[in-house]
XYZ file of C-alpha atoms in Angstrom:
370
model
C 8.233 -28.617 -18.634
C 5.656 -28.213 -15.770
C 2.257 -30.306 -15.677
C -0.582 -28.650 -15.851
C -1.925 -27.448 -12.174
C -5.639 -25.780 -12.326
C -7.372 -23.776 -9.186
C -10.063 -26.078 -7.895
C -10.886 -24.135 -4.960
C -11.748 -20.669 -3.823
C -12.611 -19.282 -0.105
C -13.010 -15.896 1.676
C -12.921 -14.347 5.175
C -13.642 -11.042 6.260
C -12.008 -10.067 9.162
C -12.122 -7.029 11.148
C -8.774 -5.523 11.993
C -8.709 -2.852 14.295
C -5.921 0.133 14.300
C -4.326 0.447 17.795
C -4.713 4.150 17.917
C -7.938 5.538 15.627
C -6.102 6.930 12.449
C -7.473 10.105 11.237
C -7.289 11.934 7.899
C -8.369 15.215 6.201
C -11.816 14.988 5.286
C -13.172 12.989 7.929
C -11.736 10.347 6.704
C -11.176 7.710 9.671
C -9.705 4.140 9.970
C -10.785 2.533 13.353
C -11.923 -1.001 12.214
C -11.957 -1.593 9.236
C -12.759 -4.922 7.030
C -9.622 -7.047 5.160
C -10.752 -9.790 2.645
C -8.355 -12.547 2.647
C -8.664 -15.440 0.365
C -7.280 -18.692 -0.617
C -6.812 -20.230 -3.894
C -6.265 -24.225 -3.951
C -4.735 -26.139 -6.867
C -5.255 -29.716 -7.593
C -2.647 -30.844 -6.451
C -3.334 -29.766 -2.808
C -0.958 -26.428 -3.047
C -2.834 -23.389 -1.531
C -2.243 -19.538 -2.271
C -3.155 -16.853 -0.275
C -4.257 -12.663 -0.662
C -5.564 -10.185 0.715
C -7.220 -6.559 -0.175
C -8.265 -4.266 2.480
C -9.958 -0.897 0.970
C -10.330 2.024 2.941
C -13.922 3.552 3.677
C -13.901 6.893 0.961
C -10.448 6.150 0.183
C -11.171 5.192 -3.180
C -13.525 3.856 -5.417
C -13.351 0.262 -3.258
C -15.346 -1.659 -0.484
C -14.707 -4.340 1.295
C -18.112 -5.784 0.768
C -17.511 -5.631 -2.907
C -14.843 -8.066 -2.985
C -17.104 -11.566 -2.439
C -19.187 -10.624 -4.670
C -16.598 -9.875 -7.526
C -15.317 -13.237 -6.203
C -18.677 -15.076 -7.307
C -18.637 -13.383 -10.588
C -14.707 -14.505 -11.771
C -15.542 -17.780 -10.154
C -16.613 -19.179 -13.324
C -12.984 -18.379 -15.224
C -10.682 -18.800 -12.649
C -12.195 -22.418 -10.944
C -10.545 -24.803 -13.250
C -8.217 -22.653 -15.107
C -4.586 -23.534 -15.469
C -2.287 -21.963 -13.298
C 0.068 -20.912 -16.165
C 1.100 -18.043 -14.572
C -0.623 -14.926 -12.917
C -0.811 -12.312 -15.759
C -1.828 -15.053 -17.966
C -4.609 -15.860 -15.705
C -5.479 -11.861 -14.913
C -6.225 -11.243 -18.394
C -9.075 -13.638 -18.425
C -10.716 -12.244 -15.357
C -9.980 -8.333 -16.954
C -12.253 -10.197 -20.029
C -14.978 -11.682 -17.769
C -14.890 -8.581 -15.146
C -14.224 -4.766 -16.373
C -12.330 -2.906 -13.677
C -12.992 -3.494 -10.138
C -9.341 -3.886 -9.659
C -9.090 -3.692 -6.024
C -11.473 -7.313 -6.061
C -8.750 -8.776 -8.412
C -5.553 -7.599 -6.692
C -6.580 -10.465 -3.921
C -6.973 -12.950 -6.669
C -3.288 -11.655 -8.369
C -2.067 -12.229 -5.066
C -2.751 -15.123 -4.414
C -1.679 -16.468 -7.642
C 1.672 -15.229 -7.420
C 1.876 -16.990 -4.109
C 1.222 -20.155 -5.598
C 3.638 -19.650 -8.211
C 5.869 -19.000 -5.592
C 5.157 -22.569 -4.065
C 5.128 -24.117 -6.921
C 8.746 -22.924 -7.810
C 9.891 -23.354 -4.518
C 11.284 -19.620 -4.618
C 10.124 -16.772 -2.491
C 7.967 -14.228 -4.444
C 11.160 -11.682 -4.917
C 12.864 -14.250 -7.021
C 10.019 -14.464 -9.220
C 9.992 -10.361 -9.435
C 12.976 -9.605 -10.731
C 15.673 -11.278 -7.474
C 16.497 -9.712 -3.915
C 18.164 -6.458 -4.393
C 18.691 -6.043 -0.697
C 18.852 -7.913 2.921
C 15.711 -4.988 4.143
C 13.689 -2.357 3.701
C 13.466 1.345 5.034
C 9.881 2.254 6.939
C 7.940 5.074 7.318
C 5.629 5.895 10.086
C 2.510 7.256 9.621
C 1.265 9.611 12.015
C -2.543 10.144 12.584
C -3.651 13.549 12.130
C -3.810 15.038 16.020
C -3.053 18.283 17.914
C 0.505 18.699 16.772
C 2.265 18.205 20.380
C 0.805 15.145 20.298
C 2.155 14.047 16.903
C 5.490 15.387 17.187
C 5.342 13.062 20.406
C 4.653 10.038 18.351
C 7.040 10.809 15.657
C 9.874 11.666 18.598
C 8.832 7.931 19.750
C 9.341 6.457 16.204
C 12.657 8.019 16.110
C 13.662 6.228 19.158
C 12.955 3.169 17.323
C 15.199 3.641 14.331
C 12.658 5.117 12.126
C 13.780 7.488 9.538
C 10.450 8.568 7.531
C 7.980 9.929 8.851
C 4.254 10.892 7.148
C 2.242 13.259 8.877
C -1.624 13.460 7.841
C -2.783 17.041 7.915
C -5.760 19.118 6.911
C -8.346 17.013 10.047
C -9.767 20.231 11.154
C -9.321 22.997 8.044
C -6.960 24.837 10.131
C -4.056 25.439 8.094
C -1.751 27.007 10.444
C -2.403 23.923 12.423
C -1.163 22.095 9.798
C 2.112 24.154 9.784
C 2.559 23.232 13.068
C 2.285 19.612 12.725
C 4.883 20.092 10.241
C 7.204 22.169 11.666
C 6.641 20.116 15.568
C 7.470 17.128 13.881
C 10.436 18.058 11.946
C 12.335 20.117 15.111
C 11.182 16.309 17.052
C 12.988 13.998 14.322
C 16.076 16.544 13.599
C 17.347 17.099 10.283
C 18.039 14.215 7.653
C 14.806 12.397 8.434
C 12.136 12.239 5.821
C 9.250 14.378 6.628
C 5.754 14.657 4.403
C 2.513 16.125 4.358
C -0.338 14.124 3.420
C -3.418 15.476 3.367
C -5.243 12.817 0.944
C -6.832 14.965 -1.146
C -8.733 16.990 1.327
C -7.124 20.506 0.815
C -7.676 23.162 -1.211
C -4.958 24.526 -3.512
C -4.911 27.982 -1.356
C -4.829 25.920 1.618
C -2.015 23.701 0.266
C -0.071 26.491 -1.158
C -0.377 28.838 2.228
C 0.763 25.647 4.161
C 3.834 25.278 1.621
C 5.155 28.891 1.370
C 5.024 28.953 5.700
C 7.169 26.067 5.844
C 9.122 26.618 2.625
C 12.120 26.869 4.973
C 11.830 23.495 6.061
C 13.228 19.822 4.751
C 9.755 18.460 4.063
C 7.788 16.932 0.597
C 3.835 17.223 0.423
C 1.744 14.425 -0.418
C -1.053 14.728 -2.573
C -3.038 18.023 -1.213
C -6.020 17.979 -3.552
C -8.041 15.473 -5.738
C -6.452 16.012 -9.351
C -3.049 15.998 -10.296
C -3.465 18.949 -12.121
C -4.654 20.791 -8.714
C -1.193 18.860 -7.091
C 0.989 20.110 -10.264
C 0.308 23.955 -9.033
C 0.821 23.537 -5.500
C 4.131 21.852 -6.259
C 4.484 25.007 -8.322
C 3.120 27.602 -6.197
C 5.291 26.083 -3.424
C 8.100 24.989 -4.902
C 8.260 21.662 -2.796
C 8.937 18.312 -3.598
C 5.827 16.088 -4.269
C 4.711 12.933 -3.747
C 1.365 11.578 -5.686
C -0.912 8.644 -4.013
C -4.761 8.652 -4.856
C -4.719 10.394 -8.262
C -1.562 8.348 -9.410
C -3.191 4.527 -10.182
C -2.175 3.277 -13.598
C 0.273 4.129 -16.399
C -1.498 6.893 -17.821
C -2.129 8.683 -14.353
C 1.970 8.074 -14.150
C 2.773 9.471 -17.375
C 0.601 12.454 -16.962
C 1.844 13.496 -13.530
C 5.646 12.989 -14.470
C 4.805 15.722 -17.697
C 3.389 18.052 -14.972
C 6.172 17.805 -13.099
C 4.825 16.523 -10.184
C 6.192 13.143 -9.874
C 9.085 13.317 -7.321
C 7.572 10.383 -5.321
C 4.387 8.097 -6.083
C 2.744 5.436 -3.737
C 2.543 2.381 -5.739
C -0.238 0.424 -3.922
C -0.961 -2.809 -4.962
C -4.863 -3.136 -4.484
C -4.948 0.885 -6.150
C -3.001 -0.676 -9.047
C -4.929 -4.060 -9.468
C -2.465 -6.591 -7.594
C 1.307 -7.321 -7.999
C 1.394 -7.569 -11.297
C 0.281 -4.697 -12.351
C 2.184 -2.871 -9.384
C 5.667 -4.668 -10.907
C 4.451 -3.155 -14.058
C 3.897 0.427 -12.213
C 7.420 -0.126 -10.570
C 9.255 -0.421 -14.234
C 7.786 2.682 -15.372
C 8.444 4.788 -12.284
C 12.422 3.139 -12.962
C 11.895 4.657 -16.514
C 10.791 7.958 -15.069
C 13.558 8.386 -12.394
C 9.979 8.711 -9.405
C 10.256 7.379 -6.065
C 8.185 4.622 -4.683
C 6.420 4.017 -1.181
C 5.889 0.262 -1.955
C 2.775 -0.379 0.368
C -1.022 -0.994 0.208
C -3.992 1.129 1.401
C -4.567 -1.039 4.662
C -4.512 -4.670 5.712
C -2.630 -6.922 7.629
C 0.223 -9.361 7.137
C -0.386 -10.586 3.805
C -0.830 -7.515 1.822
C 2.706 -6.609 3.988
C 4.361 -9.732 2.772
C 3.348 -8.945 -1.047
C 4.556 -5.669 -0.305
C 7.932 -6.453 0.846
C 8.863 -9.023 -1.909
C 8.253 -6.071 -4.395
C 10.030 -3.964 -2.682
C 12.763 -6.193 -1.861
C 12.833 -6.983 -5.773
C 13.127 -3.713 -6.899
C 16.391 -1.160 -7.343
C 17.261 0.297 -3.565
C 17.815 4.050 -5.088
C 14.138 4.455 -6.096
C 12.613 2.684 -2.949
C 11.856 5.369 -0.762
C 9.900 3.001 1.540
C 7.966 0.332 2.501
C 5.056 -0.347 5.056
C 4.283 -2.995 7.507
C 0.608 -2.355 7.879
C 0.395 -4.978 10.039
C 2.218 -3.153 12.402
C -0.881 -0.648 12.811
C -3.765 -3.143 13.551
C -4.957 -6.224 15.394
C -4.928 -8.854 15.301
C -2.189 -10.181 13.621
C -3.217 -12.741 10.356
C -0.173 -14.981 10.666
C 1.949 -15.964 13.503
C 5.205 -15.878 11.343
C 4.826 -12.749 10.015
C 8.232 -10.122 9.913
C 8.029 -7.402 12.158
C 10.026 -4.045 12.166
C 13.653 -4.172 13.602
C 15.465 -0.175 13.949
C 13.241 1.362 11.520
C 13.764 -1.687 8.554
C 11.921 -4.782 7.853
C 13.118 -7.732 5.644
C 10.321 -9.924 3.533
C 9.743 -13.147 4.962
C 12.191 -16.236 3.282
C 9.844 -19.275 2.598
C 8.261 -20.100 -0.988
C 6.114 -17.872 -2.502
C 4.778 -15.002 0.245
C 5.959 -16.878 2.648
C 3.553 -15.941 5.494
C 0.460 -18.580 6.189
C -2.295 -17.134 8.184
C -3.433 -18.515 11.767
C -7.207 -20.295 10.663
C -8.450 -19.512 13.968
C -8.103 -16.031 13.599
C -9.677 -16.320 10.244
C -12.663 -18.129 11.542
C -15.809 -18.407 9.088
C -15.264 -18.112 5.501
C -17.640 -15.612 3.975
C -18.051 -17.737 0.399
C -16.202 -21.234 -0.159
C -16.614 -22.802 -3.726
């Protein structure tokens, strides 16, 4: 039986991590630097876990300024609490704090990390074992003139990569958006995955107009309008495959999308479900309901990455359409021993727990330290 081990210590950093190339969205939605909150939980016994969030400005209900304070106010419960395991510890910060589950997926984190260390397993033993030796990518394309994009996805290709997401809808011109769709698709060949994304910032006639002029091609859309009710009659107006992201965030959201009929594909994000455990928890249903998974997070670096890959890595190859290496789409890099993509596939890193350990110079300052 273990001893008990309780969190003594909490600190966080903000750091700015900027995208190589400014990524664009419909909307006006832009990431060019954005913030990531990383933090680190310390035990008693001198062990040290690490997380990271990293919202999205208008992405979704989540700020990167909100995190340290949501910090300050679990504080209380989780300094001193034993480190029994993560869900155990989760559902007395859901008690103290209502919501706000993007501030707690850092914490979640970076108590699965720990357990990780304190097992001496990496996290994908603790998730349900390594189901395979890597992970298929997808490369996500920033909405620009569609030469240009069919360029970058041509490039990609090059590199091994197989999947390709192409953001649509930047300047309300939806024959523009057919041809980023149908530039991209003659660049990759057939057999590649190619998707639409417009995250949330079309309307259904724009959506459906764009669907019935390249109903011809191999390509899934990705969330074209806010509600999945609006998604449910594009995919039905359109007849195209479908793949959910911002409206699809928790169980119910799940549930109701897969009776629509909309529920081909689903990106389970940690931070947008509230943290690895409650993304493992997403995962199990989507096995139930036969969806697809892009196992990723909405931005950040190579912690978030690592989190994601364990998952992902943990979880039954047939229903993992993909993973993400965000870190591959900012800088600076958070830890020095980080995986990096190799022909379009990444593996998740082998030491205990997430297995990365970030570079404390590049951290610098800590933002709050208790």
């Amino acid at each position: 039986m273990m001893s008990e081990i309780r969190i003594v210590g909490l600190a966080a950093w903000i750091v700015p991590l900027t995208s190589h190339v400014a990524y664009h969205m419909a909307a006006g939605k832009t990431c060019d630097t954005v913030e990531t909150v990383v933090i680190r939980l310390r035990t008693d016994d001198g062990q040290e876990g690490w997380g990271e969030v990293c919202p999205i400005p208008g992405y979704l209900p989540a700020y990167a300024r909100g995190v340290v304070p949501a910090l300050i106010e679990m504080a209380p419960v989780l300094i001193g609490v034993d480190l029994t395991g993560p869900e155990a510890v989760m559902a007395k910060l859901d008690a103290k704090l209502k919501g706000h589950r993007y501030a707690k997926s850092v914490v979640d984190m970076a108590l699965w990390d720990l357990m990780g260390k304190r097992a001496g397993l990496p996290l994908h033993a603790l998730l349900g074992g390594r189901r395979v030796a890597d992970l298929p990518l997808y490369h996500s394309i920033s909405c620009l003139p569609p030469d240009e994009m069919a360029t970058i996805a041509r490039d990609a290709h090059a590199t091994g990569i197989r999947q390709f997401q192409v953001k649509l809808g930047v300047d309300s011109d939806w024959q523009a958006d057919v041809a980023r769709l149908r530039l991209v698709r003659e660049a990759v060949g057939p057999g590649p995955l190619v998707y639409g994304d417009w995250n949330c910032g079309s309307t259904r006639l724009d959506a459906i107009r764009v669907g019935r002029a390249v109903a011809d091609l191999d390509v899934m859309l990705e969330q074209p309008c806010e509600t999945i009710e609006e998604c449910a009659a594009v995919r039905d107006a359109t007849g195209l495959p479908l793949k959910l992201d911002e409206a699809a965030h928790d169980p119910a959201s799940l549930l109701s999308a897969y009776r629509m009929g909309c529920l081909e594909a689903v990106a389970v994000k940690l931070s947008k479900f509230g943290g690895v455990s409650a993304a493992r928890r997403a995962r199990d249903l989507c096995l139930h309901l036969g969806a697809k998974m892009c196992i990723e997070d909405t931005w950040g670096s190579d912690i978030t990455t690592a989190a994601v890959l364990h998952l992902g890595a943990a979880s039954p190859p047939e229903l993992v359409m993909n993973v993400c290496d965000l870190s591959h789409y900012v800088a600076p890099r958070l830890c020095p021993d980080a995986p990096v993509r190799q022909n379009g596939r990444i593996a998740p890193p082998e030491g205990p727990g997430l297995g990365v350990e970030p570079d404390m110079d590049v951290l610098g300052t800590p933002a709050l330290e208790l």
